[in-house]
Amino acid sequence: MKRATEKPSKPRAKTQKRASGGPEPHEASGEPVTTSSRTHPAVIAFLRELDHPLKQEIEALRQIILGVSPDIREEIKWNAPSFRTAEHFATFNLRTRDRVRLILHLGAKVKDTATKGIDIADPAGLLEWLAKDRCLVTFSDGKDIQAKRPALEAILRAWIRLT
């Protein structure tokens, strides 16, 4: 009997889970990652190894997202840096090499918003709706990120309130 050949899986960054009250995780440098920074060693390692022409822009956007609220945490989800408060709400889409894309969503589980939609103010026109509960924000370069920063921060604050 012949066995079906399996596709090789994509390499994925592994996330580390830590029980509350346990010791703080450490970066590869040996420096502790503080709770106030809300960074995750898996994300730091993922970005260190990332081969993307807009890596600097990805890092700048990551810092903007983390700066929106002290409740935001990051981890690797769906093979990319993803951000959460109570639920995941934003994940990088790193497949395109000529721009930086951020998908805004309300976690992996289907909610009522999937049928009724989300009402988010978007006066700058940043959001490209992919579904009623999921949209895409695209940036061409660092200048574009900085120009859209205030509008993005306002959208992220409103989006987080939905999670």
Tab-separated table of C-alpha atoms in Angstrom:
chain	number	residue	atom	x	y	z
A	1	MET	CA	0.000	0.000	0.000
A	2	LYS	CA	1.360	3.416	-0.963
A	3	ARG	CA	1.344	6.221	1.550
A	4	ALA	CA	0.141	9.618	0.412
A	5	THR	CA	2.963	12.103	0.375
A	6	GLU	CA	2.476	14.949	2.770
A	7	LYS	CA	3.333	18.533	2.036
A	8	PRO	CA	6.128	19.822	4.206
A	9	SER	CA	4.771	22.244	6.755
A	10	LYS	CA	5.940	25.832	6.941
A	11	PRO	CA	8.470	26.518	9.649
A	12	ARG	CA	6.712	28.266	12.495
A	13	ALA	CA	7.993	30.203	15.445
A	14	LYS	CA	7.177	28.453	18.693
A	15	THR	CA	5.524	30.416	21.446
A	16	GLN	CA	6.325	29.893	25.066
A	17	LYS	CA	3.578	29.844	27.645
A	18	ARG	CA	4.329	30.946	31.188
A	19	ALA	CA	2.237	30.446	34.259
A	20	SER	CA	1.413	33.657	36.059
A	21	GLY	CA	3.688	34.373	38.896
A	22	GLY	CA	6.485	32.335	37.309
A	23	PRO	CA	9.872	33.705	36.401
A	24	GLU	CA	10.073	36.286	33.644
A	25	PRO	CA	11.054	35.039	30.177
A	26	HIS	CA	14.443	36.104	28.786
A	27	GLU	CA	15.505	37.248	25.354
A	28	ALA	CA	18.366	35.454	23.608
A	29	SER	CA	20.639	38.190	24.964
A	30	GLY	CA	19.841	37.013	28.486
A	31	GLU	CA	18.094	40.275	29.391
A	32	PRO	CA	14.721	39.852	31.092
A	33	VAL	CA	11.655	40.807	29.093
A	34	THR	CA	9.697	42.987	31.476
A	35	THR	CA	5.957	42.744	31.878
A	36	SER	CA	5.675	46.457	31.186
A	37	SER	CA	7.185	46.011	27.721
A	38	ARG	CA	4.532	43.382	26.836
A	39	THR	CA	6.874	41.859	24.282
A	40	HIS	CA	7.255	38.149	23.795
A	41	PRO	CA	10.560	36.341	23.234
A	42	ALA	CA	9.050	34.353	20.346
A	43	VAL	CA	8.139	37.583	18.528
A	44	ILE	CA	11.587	39.039	19.130
A	45	ALA	CA	13.203	35.878	17.739
A	46	PHE	CA	10.761	35.739	14.811
A	47	LEU	CA	11.513	39.329	13.802
A	48	ARG	CA	15.253	38.851	14.254
A	49	GLU	CA	15.130	35.996	11.715
A	50	LEU	CA	12.578	37.624	9.401
A	51	ASP	CA	13.771	38.153	5.841
A	52	HIS	CA	11.544	40.977	4.598
A	53	PRO	CA	12.561	44.156	2.734
A	54	LEU	CA	10.285	46.258	4.994
A	55	LYS	CA	11.507	44.759	8.268
A	56	GLN	CA	12.205	48.200	9.754
A	57	GLU	CA	8.675	49.337	8.897
A	58	ILE	CA	7.209	46.171	10.414
A	59	GLU	CA	9.078	46.891	13.648
A	60	ALA	CA	7.889	50.536	13.639
A	61	LEU	CA	4.281	49.420	13.194
A	62	ARG	CA	4.714	46.817	15.953
A	63	GLN	CA	5.865	49.544	18.357
A	64	ILE	CA	2.895	51.763	17.434
A	65	ILE	CA	0.460	48.908	18.115
A	66	LEU	CA	2.057	48.039	21.465
A	67	GLY	CA	1.946	51.741	22.406
A	68	VAL	CA	-1.810	52.076	21.900
A	69	SER	CA	-2.719	50.423	25.207
A	70	PRO	CA	-0.875	48.935	28.179
A	71	ASP	CA	-3.248	45.943	27.903
A	72	ILE	CA	-1.858	44.840	24.524
A	73	ARG	CA	0.282	41.709	24.436
A	74	GLU	CA	1.967	40.078	21.470
A	75	GLU	CA	2.725	36.536	20.412
A	76	ILE	CA	3.182	34.501	17.266
A	77	LYS	CA	-0.145	33.362	15.840
A	78	TRP	CA	-0.866	32.284	12.290
A	79	ASN	CA	2.910	32.353	11.631
A	80	ALA	CA	3.214	36.107	12.204
A	81	PRO	CA	3.273	38.616	15.060
A	82	SER	CA	-0.237	38.930	16.439
A	83	PHE	CA	-1.650	41.268	19.083
A	84	ARG	CA	-4.250	40.694	21.764
A	85	THR	CA	-6.000	42.078	24.776
A	86	ALA	CA	-8.771	39.692	25.851
A	87	GLU	CA	-8.723	38.216	22.318
A	88	HIS	CA	-6.494	38.568	19.292
A	89	PHE	CA	-7.408	41.666	17.307
A	90	ALA	CA	-4.571	42.281	14.838
A	91	THR	CA	-2.105	40.119	12.943
A	92	PHE	CA	0.576	41.011	10.436
A	93	ASN	CA	0.196	39.581	6.935
A	94	LEU	CA	3.823	39.310	5.803
A	95	ARG	CA	3.262	37.588	2.463
A	96	THR	CA	3.654	40.707	0.356
A	97	ARG	CA	7.181	42.050	0.020
A	98	ASP	CA	6.413	45.554	-1.278
A	99	ARG	CA	4.148	46.756	1.548
A	100	VAL	CA	3.232	46.091	5.161
A	101	ARG	CA	-0.245	44.713	5.805
A	102	LEU	CA	-2.081	44.421	9.099
A	103	ILE	CA	-5.284	42.410	9.403
A	104	LEU	CA	-7.746	43.593	12.039
A	105	HIS	CA	-10.094	40.880	13.287
A	106	LEU	CA	-11.939	39.740	16.385
A	107	GLY	CA	-10.142	36.487	17.105
A	108	ALA	CA	-10.464	33.100	15.481
A	109	LYS	CA	-13.976	32.253	16.680
A	110	VAL	CA	-17.016	33.436	14.714
A	111	LYS	CA	-19.032	36.066	16.571
A	112	ASP	CA	-22.280	37.943	15.924
A	113	THR	CA	-20.260	40.658	14.208
A	114	ALA	CA	-19.570	38.205	11.358
A	115	THR	CA	-23.139	38.721	10.155
A	116	LYS	CA	-24.084	42.149	11.470
A	117	GLY	CA	-20.745	43.879	10.878
A	118	ILE	CA	-18.603	46.325	12.807
A	119	ASP	CA	-19.118	50.069	13.070
A	120	ILE	CA	-15.699	51.730	13.224
A	121	ALA	CA	-15.069	55.364	12.327
A	122	ASP	CA	-12.521	55.562	9.501
A	123	PRO	CA	-12.338	59.186	8.337
A	124	ALA	CA	-8.886	58.623	6.791
A	125	GLY	CA	-10.114	55.657	4.720
A	126	LEU	CA	-7.491	53.213	6.010
A	127	LEU	CA	-9.700	50.151	6.234
A	128	GLU	CA	-10.190	47.723	3.359
A	129	TRP	CA	-13.022	45.441	4.474
A	130	LEU	CA	-12.404	41.760	3.744
A	131	ALA	CA	-15.569	40.613	5.555
A	132	LYS	CA	-18.066	42.214	7.922
A	133	ASP	CA	-15.762	41.564	10.883
A	134	ARG	CA	-12.297	41.677	9.305
A	135	CYS	CA	-10.343	44.343	7.486
A	136	LEU	CA	-6.914	45.125	6.132
A	137	VAL	CA	-4.714	48.180	6.656
A	138	THR	CA	-1.862	48.592	4.175
A	139	PHE	CA	1.259	50.756	4.418
A	140	SER	CA	3.741	51.383	1.610
A	141	ASP	CA	6.721	52.546	3.671
A	142	GLY	CA	7.849	54.257	6.869
A	143	LYS	CA	6.613	57.697	5.783
A	144	ASP	CA	3.189	56.239	5.039
A	145	ILE	CA	3.098	54.609	8.485
A	146	GLN	CA	3.962	57.884	10.221
A	147	ALA	CA	1.448	59.853	8.142
A	148	LYS	CA	-1.349	57.413	9.012
A	149	ARG	CA	-0.277	56.847	12.616
A	150	PRO	CA	-2.894	59.052	14.380
A	151	ALA	CA	-5.734	57.549	12.336
A	152	LEU	CA	-4.447	54.009	12.919
A	153	GLU	CA	-4.129	54.564	16.677
A	154	ALA	CA	-7.738	55.833	16.830
A	155	ILE	CA	-8.956	52.799	14.855
A	156	LEU	CA	-6.996	50.387	17.075
A	157	ARG	CA	-8.423	51.935	20.253
A	158	ALA	CA	-11.959	51.599	18.889
A	159	TRP	CA	-11.270	48.054	17.649
A	160	ILE	CA	-9.925	46.949	21.033
A	161	ARG	CA	-13.121	48.151	22.701
A	162	LEU	CA	-14.959	45.553	20.579
A	163	THR	CA	-12.902	42.617	21.882
